[in-house]
Amino acid sequence: MIRALTQFSTRNPWKVVALWAVVGFSLLFVAQMLIFRVTQTQSGDFLPPTYDSAAALKVAEEKFGAKPDANAVTVLVARQDGSPLGRADEQRIASTAKELSARRVTMPPAKDDETSFLAEDHSQTPRVAPVMVAPDRGFELLNVQLTGNSMDPGMHDLYRAFRDTARGAFAEDGMRTGFTGGLADQADTQEAQETTSKVVGAVMVLLIMVINVLVFRSVLAAFVPLIAVSLISGAATGAVAGTAMLTGVKLDASTPSMISVVLLGVGIDYFLFLLFRFREQLRARPDAHARAVAADVSARVGTAITSAALTIVAAFATLGVATFGQFRVLGPAIAVSVLVMLFASLTLMPALLAVTGRKMFWPSRSLTREPRPGLAARVGELVARRPLTMVVASVALLGALAAGLAGIRMDFSQSAGDNDTAAAATAAEIRRSLPAGVSDPTTVYVTAEPGRTLTARSLDALPAALTKVDGVGKVGATVLNGDRTAARIDVYLTADTQSAAARDLVSGPVRTAVAGHTPPGTRAHVGGTAAIFADISTAVDHDLRTVFPVAAALIALILLILLRSLLAPVVLMISVGLGFAATLGASALFFQHLLDKPGVNFVLPLVLFLFVVALGTDYNILISDRIREEMARPGPARAAVARAVRHTAPAIATAGIVLAASFGSLAVTPSPSTQQIGFATGLGILLAAFVLSIVLVPALTALIGRAIWWPTRAARTPGHDRARPHEERSEHAERSEEGRSAYVH
């Protein structure tokens, strides 16, 4: 199957390139049009309905008309002269708020008329209602409801339009305003970091190009992989978005960016593996036609790429068994995207090699001269000569980093952190006078059994009990719905609703008080941010215990089939396990201790496990496959390990740097969770490439010897002699040619 695809692509390269261009740009168009319509930002919507906070969301929607994509914006209104608010001021604020509630906010004109028809019109009439006045009467708070995907740039524009309108309206009354809340915070942060994000993106692309230029000394080798992988990434995102639209599945808001980063890194890696091997074979077969070489190389490397890609697919597909919906949709989405990249690696990439031929490496003269043995050769000799020392050094490094796991905590915060934005300043001003949770209350919903109705008096015991809970700053009035079958009680916590203290408070004393004072014939559910994150914590703990062993078992099975050995997969799985522990521990040390964050983001352990184990296994597959091939030759096993490292380390090192740079670009995004994923995954990839695959696995193999392939023996690879006729030359020529750094199998 692999050979059939690659041979067809190299025989008909222009047709394959043209077909990919048409399909790729079409799916890229679909992605731009649909992506914000198939994503959602409310974490609670990903919880199973059996969780208490999810049940509360359902009551809010069915009984109180709450919208699942509603975004709350808190508006602070105060006198410009700093004086306390008087009764007349409160009346003017109420009057202006009523006017804003009746005024439709329209979308600003699109900046690009050519693509304006793609944008969804978010124009709407907001709900604006007074909430409370500060105890010192220094300001009054209003609650504003704007509906839409908070990650959509169109919603950011709509929020800014409302902000400017409200600011002008209150200024006419001599009032100043401040805006905070999820949507306001995201819009301000995105605006503040827009330039930084663009610069980092440009630097990342430039870095990949510079790496390719330094490695291949070629113009086309620098540009072609980036252009091809960008097209494939857009096509994969479009395919995922289209599938989500057809099936009605909602994706997490981080899914599109994760797909782009994963495919950029993985795609460049696969292209690099092909380019290294292509250059090696062009040197070894100077008289062969470039298309024939491209066909042979694509078939050979395609096997390793397929195994590596299927490892990632299997790992992320296991997220489909998770209970938390954010994991359940992220895993299959990335798995499908990697399958698209795999198909492109077996069709589009071979076609591009066939089209460019030897011109791919112009103006470099590397095809006509033998490179000298370099750093990779010295590392290979060191690993083979002192394997025990290298194993001890590697394990000591990984163990020291893994020590950061002691006392690790999970952080469920989704705010942009301590940013210097207007929204952050407004939030700080509110916290100085009111409970931290005033702009994001925890809400208790009480529903009556069928055929019964509620009264505020019948529920008096519940708010009274909640008032006595330590950590509750204020309890709002009981609000009944229209048919009096449900009631809502807002609870304002003294702790930040995204903090661990708030989660513990809600999951413990608050829910205990609710359970003990709910009247007979009614049911009560606790909702709100703190309650949602408390339930997410429970769901994530369950999923970690389920997904980890399933993913590890699938990856081990793939290694068992690929390597046809019982011992080798154990060695590889132990090494990537150490790499995962070291990466997570280093992340905890960096974020939790060095930067004094509340902890590591709650999705990091699972996503990091999948990325580091799956992608780290990719590199281990490449080095192990080459070691097996070298051990098929006569001679000591340690010499075979040295040759394998010498030939394969440059490809792994280059691919690791590119992939780490790709993930590292996420570390400067506005989202704290994405920042941590970018930093941790980039670090994990570097450890996987430079410590695990280049040092630890070869050193362990050198210690064990050919017994690592038990119960089978390393057999000569089919076509081995034909692919490497130069191996039969003199010892002097062999030493020279073993310095080649581009043999990937």
PDB file of N, CA and C in Angstrom, residues 705-739:
ATOM      1  N   GLY A 705      23.099  -5.261  23.767  1.00  0.00           N
ATOM      2  CA  GLY A 705      23.597  -5.929  22.572  1.00  0.00           C
ATOM      3  C   GLY A 705      22.473  -6.463  21.708  1.00  0.00           C
ATOM      4  N   ARG A 706      22.795  -7.435  20.888  1.00  0.00           N
ATOM      5  CA  ARG A 706      21.800  -7.985  19.955  1.00  0.00           C
ATOM      6  C   ARG A 706      20.657  -8.709  20.665  1.00  0.00           C
ATOM      7  N   ALA A 707      20.846  -8.992  21.957  1.00  0.00           N
ATOM      8  CA  ALA A 707      19.782  -9.657  22.721  1.00  0.00           C
ATOM      9  C   ALA A 707      18.551  -8.780  22.861  1.00  0.00           C
ATOM     10  N   ILE A 708      18.696  -7.476  22.576  1.00  0.00           N
ATOM     11  CA  ILE A 708      17.546  -6.583  22.695  1.00  0.00           C
ATOM     12  C   ILE A 708      16.446  -6.952  21.718  1.00  0.00           C
ATOM     13  N   TRP A 709      16.812  -7.682  20.640  1.00  0.00           N
ATOM     14  CA  TRP A 709      15.804  -8.051  19.642  1.00  0.00           C
ATOM     15  C   TRP A 709      15.181  -9.414  19.927  1.00  0.00           C
ATOM     16  N   TRP A 710      15.479  -9.962  21.105  1.00  0.00           N
ATOM     17  CA  TRP A 710      14.906 -11.257  21.473  1.00  0.00           C
ATOM     18  C   TRP A 710      13.382 -11.203  21.454  1.00  0.00           C
ATOM     19  N   PRO A 711      12.683 -12.232  20.974  1.00  0.00           N
ATOM     20  CA  PRO A 711      13.185 -13.558  20.587  1.00  0.00           C
ATOM     21  C   PRO A 711      13.621 -13.665  19.131  1.00  0.00           C
ATOM     22  N   THR A 712      13.563 -12.558  18.359  1.00  0.00           N
ATOM     23  CA  THR A 712      14.038 -12.611  16.980  1.00  0.00           C
ATOM     24  C   THR A 712      15.467 -12.099  16.930  1.00  0.00           C
ATOM     25  N   ARG A 713      16.069 -12.217  15.772  1.00  0.00           N
ATOM     26  CA  ARG A 713      17.416 -11.707  15.570  1.00  0.00           C
ATOM     27  C   ARG A 713      17.370 -10.611  14.521  1.00  0.00           C
ATOM     28  N   ALA A 714      18.280  -9.647  14.638  1.00  0.00           N
ATOM     29  CA  ALA A 714      18.351  -8.581  13.639  1.00  0.00           C
ATOM     30  C   ALA A 714      18.664  -9.192  12.289  1.00  0.00           C
ATOM     31  N   ALA A 715      17.730  -9.031  11.357  1.00  0.00           N
ATOM     32  CA  ALA A 715      17.898  -9.624  10.030  1.00  0.00           C
ATOM     33  C   ALA A 715      18.274  -8.555   9.033  1.00  0.00           C
ATOM     34  N   ARG A 716      18.938  -8.985   7.949  1.00  0.00           N
ATOM     35  CA  ARG A 716      19.331  -8.050   6.914  1.00  0.00           C
ATOM     36  C   ARG A 716      18.089  -7.454   6.264  1.00  0.00           C
ATOM     37  N   THR A 717      18.064  -6.146   6.166  1.00  0.00           N
ATOM     38  CA  THR A 717      16.931  -5.446   5.587  1.00  0.00           C
ATOM     39  C   THR A 717      16.830  -5.753   4.104  1.00  0.00           C
ATOM     40  N   PRO A 718      15.631  -6.060   3.570  1.00  0.00           N
ATOM     41  CA  PRO A 718      15.487  -6.313   2.147  1.00  0.00           C
ATOM     42  C   PRO A 718      16.030  -5.136   1.340  1.00  0.00           C
ATOM     43  N   GLY A 719      16.831  -5.486   0.321  1.00  0.00           N
ATOM     44  CA  GLY A 719      17.377  -4.424  -0.517  1.00  0.00           C
ATOM     45  C   GLY A 719      18.530  -3.699   0.132  1.00  0.00           C
ATOM     46  N   HIS A 720      19.049  -4.268   1.241  1.00  0.00           N
ATOM     47  CA  HIS A 720      20.087  -3.576   2.007  1.00  0.00           C
ATOM     48  C   HIS A 720      21.326  -3.347   1.159  1.00  0.00           C
ATOM     49  N   ASP A 721      21.753  -4.400   0.463  1.00  0.00           N
ATOM     50  CA  ASP A 721      22.968  -4.275  -0.333  1.00  0.00           C
ATOM     51  C   ASP A 721      22.780  -3.315  -1.485  1.00  0.00           C
ATOM     52  N   ARG A 722      21.612  -3.346  -2.128  1.00  0.00           N
ATOM     53  CA  ARG A 722      21.377  -2.465  -3.273  1.00  0.00           C
ATOM     54  C   ARG A 722      21.352  -1.012  -2.864  1.00  0.00           C
ATOM     55  N   ALA A 723      20.809  -0.743  -1.666  1.00  0.00           N
ATOM     56  CA  ALA A 723      20.697   0.634  -1.227  1.00  0.00           C
ATOM     57  C   ALA A 723      22.032   1.199  -0.773  1.00  0.00           C
ATOM     58  N   ARG A 724      22.976   0.297  -0.389  1.00  0.00           N
ATOM     59  CA  ARG A 724      24.229   0.786   0.162  1.00  0.00           C
ATOM     60  C   ARG A 724      25.408   0.017  -0.430  1.00  0.00           C
ATOM     61  N   PRO A 725      25.609   0.074  -1.755  1.00  0.00           N
ATOM     62  CA  PRO A 725      26.691  -0.669  -2.379  1.00  0.00           C
ATOM     63  C   PRO A 725      28.055  -0.198  -1.914  1.00  0.00           C
ATOM     64  N   HIS A 726      28.146   1.016  -1.479  1.00  0.00           N
ATOM     65  CA  HIS A 726      29.427   1.569  -1.058  1.00  0.00           C
ATOM     66  C   HIS A 726      29.937   0.950   0.235  1.00  0.00           C
ATOM     67  N   GLU A 727      29.092   0.159   0.949  1.00  0.00           N
ATOM     68  CA  GLU A 727      29.522  -0.428   2.219  1.00  0.00           C
ATOM     69  C   GLU A 727      30.589  -1.506   2.011  1.00  0.00           C
ATOM     70  N   GLU A 728      30.725  -2.019   0.774  1.00  0.00           N
ATOM     71  CA  GLU A 728      31.684  -3.079   0.507  1.00  0.00           C
ATOM     72  C   GLU A 728      33.048  -2.516   0.140  1.00  0.00           C
ATOM     73  N   ARG A 729      33.210  -1.207   0.190  1.00  0.00           N
ATOM     74  CA  ARG A 729      34.482  -0.610  -0.194  1.00  0.00           C
ATOM     75  C   ARG A 729      35.528  -0.803   0.911  1.00  0.00           C
ATOM     76  N   SER A 730      36.645  -0.209   0.729  1.00  0.00           N
ATOM     77  CA  SER A 730      37.749  -0.353   1.681  1.00  0.00           C
ATOM     78  C   SER A 730      37.381   0.254   3.024  1.00  0.00           C
ATOM     79  N   GLU A 731      38.164  -0.123   4.042  1.00  0.00           N
ATOM     80  CA  GLU A 731      37.905   0.398   5.381  1.00  0.00           C
ATOM     81  C   GLU A 731      38.032   1.913   5.424  1.00  0.00           C
ATOM     82  N   HIS A 732      38.988   2.435   4.665  1.00  0.00           N
ATOM     83  CA  HIS A 732      39.172   3.894   4.630  1.00  0.00           C
ATOM     84  C   HIS A 732      37.956   4.583   4.025  1.00  0.00           C
ATOM     85  N   ALA A 733      37.433   4.033   2.925  1.00  0.00           N
ATOM     86  CA  ALA A 733      36.258   4.630   2.279  1.00  0.00           C
ATOM     87  C   ALA A 733      35.042   4.497   3.167  1.00  0.00           C
ATOM     88  N   GLU A 734      34.942   3.376   3.874  1.00  0.00           N
ATOM     89  CA  GLU A 734      33.774   3.184   4.747  1.00  0.00           C
ATOM     90  C   GLU A 734      33.754   4.221   5.860  1.00  0.00           C
ATOM     91  N   ARG A 735      34.931   4.471   6.463  1.00  0.00           N
ATOM     92  CA  ARG A 735      34.987   5.452   7.536  1.00  0.00           C
ATOM     93  C   ARG A 735      34.582   6.831   7.036  1.00  0.00           C
ATOM     94  N   SER A 736      34.957   7.121   5.795  1.00  0.00           N
ATOM     95  CA  SER A 736      34.603   8.433   5.243  1.00  0.00           C
ATOM     96  C   SER A 736      33.117   8.542   5.020  1.00  0.00           C
ATOM     97  N   GLU A 737      32.540   7.486   4.471  1.00  0.00           N
ATOM     98  CA  GLU A 737      31.127   7.567   4.115  1.00  0.00           C
ATOM     99  C   GLU A 737      30.225   7.432   5.340  1.00  0.00           C
ATOM    100  N   GLU A 738      30.751   6.814   6.410  1.00  0.00           N
ATOM    101  CA  GLU A 738      29.933   6.710   7.604  1.00  0.00           C
ATOM    102  C   GLU A 738      29.722   8.053   8.270  1.00  0.00           C
ATOM    103  N   GLY A 739      30.432   9.086   7.793  1.00  0.00           N
ATOM    104  CA  GLY A 739      30.215  10.432   8.311  1.00  0.00           C
ATOM    105  C   GLY A 739      28.986  11.086   7.746  1.00  0.00           C
TER     106      GLY A 739
END
